[in-house]
Coordinates of C-alpha atoms in Angstrom, one line a residue:
M149 CA 28.4 -58.9 82.7
D150 CA 29.0 -55.6 84.5
R151 CA 26.5 -53.8 86.8
R152 CA 25.5 -51.2 84.2
N153 CA 24.6 -53.9 81.7
V154 CA 22.6 -55.8 84.3
M155 CA 20.7 -52.6 85.1
G156 CA 20.0 -52.1 81.4
F157 CA 18.6 -55.6 81.0
A158 CA 16.6 -55.2 84.2
T159 CA 15.0 -52.0 83.0
A160 CA 14.0 -53.6 79.7
A161 CA 12.6 -56.6 81.4
A162 CA 10.6 -54.4 83.8
F163 CA 9.2 -52.5 80.9
L164 CA 8.0 -55.6 79.1
A165 CA 6.5 -57.0 82.3
A166 CA 4.4 -53.9 82.7
S167 CA 3.4 -53.6 79.1
P168 CA 0.8 -55.7 77.2
I169 CA 2.3 -57.6 74.3
V170 CA 1.6 -56.1 70.9
R171 CA -0.2 -58.7 68.7
A172 CA 0.2 -58.2 65.0
A173 CA -2.5 -59.0 62.5
T174 CA 0.1 -59.8 59.9
A175 CA 2.3 -62.8 59.3
S176 CA 5.8 -63.0 60.7
Q177 CA 8.2 -60.3 59.3
T178 CA 11.9 -59.7 59.3
F179 CA 13.0 -56.4 60.8
V180 CA 16.5 -54.9 60.6
L181 CA 16.6 -52.0 63.0
V182 CA 19.4 -49.5 62.4
H183 CA 20.4 -46.9 65.0
G184 CA 21.4 -43.3 64.6
A185 CA 24.5 -41.3 65.5
F186 CA 26.3 -42.0 68.8
H187 CA 23.9 -44.9 69.5
G188 CA 24.2 -48.6 69.0
G189 CA 22.0 -51.7 68.6
W190 CA 21.3 -51.4 72.3
C191 CA 18.8 -48.5 71.8
W192 CA 16.4 -50.9 70.0
A193 CA 16.2 -53.4 73.0
R194 CA 12.6 -52.7 74.0
V195 CA 11.2 -52.5 70.5
A196 CA 13.1 -55.7 69.5
Q197 CA 11.8 -57.6 72.5
L198 CA 8.2 -56.5 71.7
L199 CA 8.6 -57.5 68.0
R200 CA 10.1 -60.9 68.9
A201 CA 7.4 -61.6 71.5
D202 CA 4.9 -61.1 68.6
G203 CA 6.7 -63.7 66.5
H204 CA 8.9 -61.6 64.3
Q205 CA 12.6 -62.0 63.4
V206 CA 14.6 -59.0 64.5
F207 CA 18.2 -57.9 64.0
T208 CA 19.8 -54.8 65.7
P209 CA 23.3 -54.4 64.3
T210 CA 25.8 -51.8 65.6
F211 CA 28.0 -49.7 63.4
T212 CA 31.8 -50.3 63.5
G213 CA 33.3 -48.2 66.2
L214 CA 30.1 -47.6 68.2
G215 CA 28.3 -49.4 71.0
E216 CA 29.8 -52.8 71.9
R217 CA 32.0 -52.3 68.8
A218 CA 33.6 -49.1 70.0
H219 CA 37.0 -50.8 70.2
F220 CA 37.0 -51.0 66.3
M221 CA 37.0 -47.3 65.8
S222 CA 39.8 -46.2 63.4
P223 CA 40.6 -43.3 61.1
N224 CA 39.1 -45.4 58.2
V225 CA 35.6 -45.6 59.6
D226 CA 33.1 -43.6 57.6
L227 CA 29.5 -43.7 56.2
N228 CA 30.4 -46.4 53.7
T229 CA 31.7 -48.6 56.6
F230 CA 28.3 -48.3 58.3
V231 CA 26.5 -49.1 55.0
R232 CA 28.6 -52.2 54.5
D233 CA 28.0 -53.2 58.2
I234 CA 24.2 -53.3 57.6
A235 CA 24.3 -54.9 54.1
S236 CA 26.7 -57.6 55.4
V237 CA 24.3 -58.6 58.2
I238 CA 21.5 -58.9 55.6
E239 CA 23.7 -61.0 53.3
S240 CA 25.4 -63.2 55.9
E241 CA 22.1 -64.0 57.6
E242 CA 20.6 -64.7 54.2
L243 CA 17.6 -62.4 55.0
T244 CA 14.9 -61.6 52.4
N245 CA 11.8 -59.4 52.5
V246 CA 13.5 -57.2 55.0
V247 CA 11.7 -54.3 56.7
L248 CA 14.7 -52.0 57.0
V249 CA 14.3 -49.3 59.6
G250 CA 16.7 -46.4 60.0
H251 CA 16.6 -43.9 62.8
S252 CA 18.1 -40.4 62.4
Y253 CA 21.6 -40.7 60.9
G254 CA 20.6 -44.3 60.2
G255 CA 18.4 -43.0 57.4
Y256 CA 21.5 -42.4 55.3
V257 CA 22.8 -45.9 56.1
I258 CA 19.7 -47.8 55.2
T259 CA 19.6 -45.9 51.9
G260 CA 23.1 -47.1 51.1
A261 CA 22.4 -50.6 52.3
A262 CA 19.2 -50.9 50.3
D263 CA 21.2 -49.8 47.2
L264 CA 23.7 -52.7 47.8
V265 CA 21.1 -55.4 48.3
P266 CA 17.8 -54.1 46.7
D267 CA 16.4 -57.6 46.0
R268 CA 16.4 -58.4 49.7
I269 CA 14.4 -55.3 50.9
A270 CA 10.6 -55.4 51.3
S271 CA 10.3 -51.8 52.5
L272 CA 12.2 -48.9 54.0
V273 CA 11.1 -47.0 57.2
Y274 CA 12.8 -43.7 58.0
L275 CA 12.3 -42.8 61.7
D276 CA 12.9 -39.1 62.1
A277 CA 15.7 -39.6 59.7
G278 CA 17.9 -37.7 57.4
L279 CA 17.8 -38.2 53.6
L280 CA 20.7 -37.8 51.2
A281 CA 20.4 -35.0 48.7
G282 CA 21.5 -37.4 46.0
S283 CA 24.1 -39.9 45.0
G284 CA 27.6 -38.5 45.9
A285 CA 26.2 -36.3 48.6
T286 CA 27.6 -36.2 52.2
V287 CA 25.5 -36.1 55.4
D288 CA 26.6 -32.5 55.9
A289 CA 25.6 -31.4 52.4
E290 CA 22.5 -29.6 53.7
L291 CA 24.3 -27.7 56.4
T292 CA 25.4 -24.1 56.0
E293 CA 29.0 -23.3 55.8
E294 CA 28.7 -22.1 59.4
G295 CA 27.2 -25.5 60.4
R296 CA 29.9 -27.5 58.7
G297 CA 32.5 -25.3 60.3
A298 CA 30.9 -25.8 63.7
R299 CA 31.1 -29.6 63.2
L300 CA 34.7 -29.4 62.3
R301 CA 35.5 -27.3 65.3
S302 CA 33.7 -29.7 67.6
A303 CA 35.9 -32.6 66.5
V304 CA 38.7 -33.9 68.8
V305 CA 41.5 -36.4 67.9
V306 CA 41.5 -39.6 69.9
N307 CA 43.9 -42.4 69.0
G308 CA 44.5 -40.8 65.6
T309 CA 40.8 -40.5 64.7
N310 CA 38.8 -37.3 64.4
I311 CA 35.6 -37.9 66.5
I312 CA 32.5 -36.0 67.6
M313 CA 31.6 -36.5 71.3
P314 CA 28.0 -37.4 72.0
P315 CA 25.6 -34.7 73.3
P316 CA 23.4 -35.2 76.3
A317 CA 20.5 -37.6 75.9
T318 CA 18.1 -34.8 76.5
V319 CA 19.0 -33.4 73.1
F320 CA 17.3 -36.5 71.6
G321 CA 14.1 -35.8 73.5
V322 CA 14.7 -38.3 76.3
V323 CA 13.4 -37.0 79.6
Q324 CA 12.7 -39.8 82.0
P325 CA 15.7 -39.9 84.5
D326 CA 16.3 -43.7 84.1
Q327 CA 16.2 -43.4 80.3
V328 CA 18.5 -40.4 80.3
S329 CA 21.0 -42.2 82.5
W330 CA 20.9 -45.3 80.3
V331 CA 21.3 -43.4 77.0
N332 CA 24.1 -41.2 78.4
R333 CA 26.2 -44.0 79.6
Q334 CA 25.7 -46.1 76.4
M335 CA 26.4 -43.5 73.7
K336 CA 29.8 -43.4 72.0
P337 CA 31.6 -40.8 69.8
M338 CA 31.0 -40.6 66.1
P339 CA 33.9 -40.4 63.5
L340 CA 34.0 -37.0 61.7
K341 CA 34.4 -38.9 58.4
A342 CA 30.9 -40.3 58.9
Y343 CA 29.6 -36.8 58.1
T344 CA 32.0 -35.7 55.4
T345 CA 32.5 -38.8 53.2
P346 CA 30.1 -39.0 50.2
L347 CA 28.0 -42.0 49.6
V348 CA 27.8 -43.0 45.9
L349 CA 24.7 -45.0 45.0
K350 CA 24.5 -47.5 42.1
S351 CA 20.8 -46.9 41.3
S352 CA 18.3 -44.0 41.5
I353 CA 18.0 -42.7 45.1
Y354 CA 15.2 -44.2 47.2
G355 CA 14.3 -46.7 44.4
V356 CA 13.1 -49.3 46.8
A357 CA 9.3 -49.2 47.5
P358 CA 7.2 -48.9 49.6
K359 CA 8.7 -46.2 51.9
T360 CA 7.5 -44.7 55.1
F361 CA 8.6 -41.7 57.1
I362 CA 7.8 -41.4 60.8
R363 CA 8.2 -38.0 62.3
C364 CA 8.7 -37.6 66.0
T365 CA 6.9 -34.4 67.0
K366 CA 7.0 -34.0 70.8
P367 CA 9.4 -32.3 70.7
A368 CA 10.5 -32.1 67.1
I369 CA 14.2 -32.2 67.0
A370 CA 16.0 -29.2 65.4
I371 CA 18.1 -31.1 62.9
P372 CA 17.7 -29.5 59.4
Q373 CA 18.1 -32.8 57.6
V374 CA 15.3 -34.4 59.5
G375 CA 12.9 -31.6 58.7
S376 CA 13.8 -31.6 55.1
G377 CA 13.5 -35.4 55.0
A378 CA 10.0 -35.2 56.3
R379 CA 9.1 -32.6 53.7
F380 CA 10.7 -34.7 50.9
A381 CA 8.7 -37.8 52.0
Q382 CA 5.4 -35.9 52.0
A383 CA 6.1 -34.2 48.6
N384 CA 7.0 -37.6 47.0
G385 CA 4.0 -39.6 48.1
W386 CA 5.6 -41.7 50.8
K387 CA 3.5 -43.0 53.6
Y388 CA 3.9 -40.4 56.3
K389 CA 3.1 -40.8 60.0
E390 CA 3.7 -38.8 63.2
I391 CA 4.4 -40.0 66.7
A392 CA 4.0 -37.7 69.7
T393 CA 7.4 -38.3 71.4
G394 CA 10.9 -37.1 71.2
H395 CA 13.6 -38.0 68.7
D396 CA 14.6 -41.3 70.4
A397 CA 11.1 -42.9 70.0
M398 CA 12.5 -46.4 70.4
V399 CA 13.6 -45.4 74.0
S400 CA 10.8 -43.0 75.0
A401 CA 7.8 -44.7 73.3
P402 CA 8.7 -48.2 72.3
Q403 CA 5.3 -49.7 72.5
E404 CA 3.7 -47.0 70.4
L405 CA 6.6 -47.2 67.9
T406 CA 6.3 -51.0 67.7
K407 CA 2.6 -50.8 66.9
M408 CA 3.4 -48.3 64.2
L409 CA 6.0 -50.5 62.6
L410 CA 3.6 -53.5 62.6
E411 CA 0.9 -51.4 61.0
G412 CA 3.2 -50.9 58.0

């Protein structure tokens, strides 16, 4: 294990040592925590440890080509690849009654995964997440022509794959220096195809119930799809909550977020 990973685990351990364990009033649950763009399963470390300490089963898979799976990046990786990544974990681990949580870009992924294995999903939680405009839509569907053009211009080709380099951690509302350093060194590029390839659903969109949308408000991130997702959730009777922290709530406010997830 290299020095940076040791430091990451030490930071997580120190956090847990300084924080009271959250005790749930409910029975043991199964959580699958899905990260957003540029991130990996690593970003859920603190939340996962708190949930496990409370007796819950937790999985934090990483998309193909990101995090510890960065070496699998290829020109074929797209949104459908990520959907299959998550659905495959649920199927191979034979999970049922899953609380499927998607952060940011991960909102699109959990929608697709739930569409593939609907009988295994107990509920969906969209954490400051984007929502698809409908079956066959792309992640960039809601962007203006100028926005889509900017995305294309920001892409670079590495080993034959068009990729988008990660922005600074501060863009995601991370402000504490140790957290900024951790997120910056862990983030990996995203494939451009993850934004431009449509996701076709077999059933009506967001057909799994119940659904919760958690909006991160301090500061609220300026991603159009997140704002429209929050409005859609409120307009369609989803459970709606707000948490006073930046976009990467699992990093900046893990204990508060864990409590919110356990409250259902």
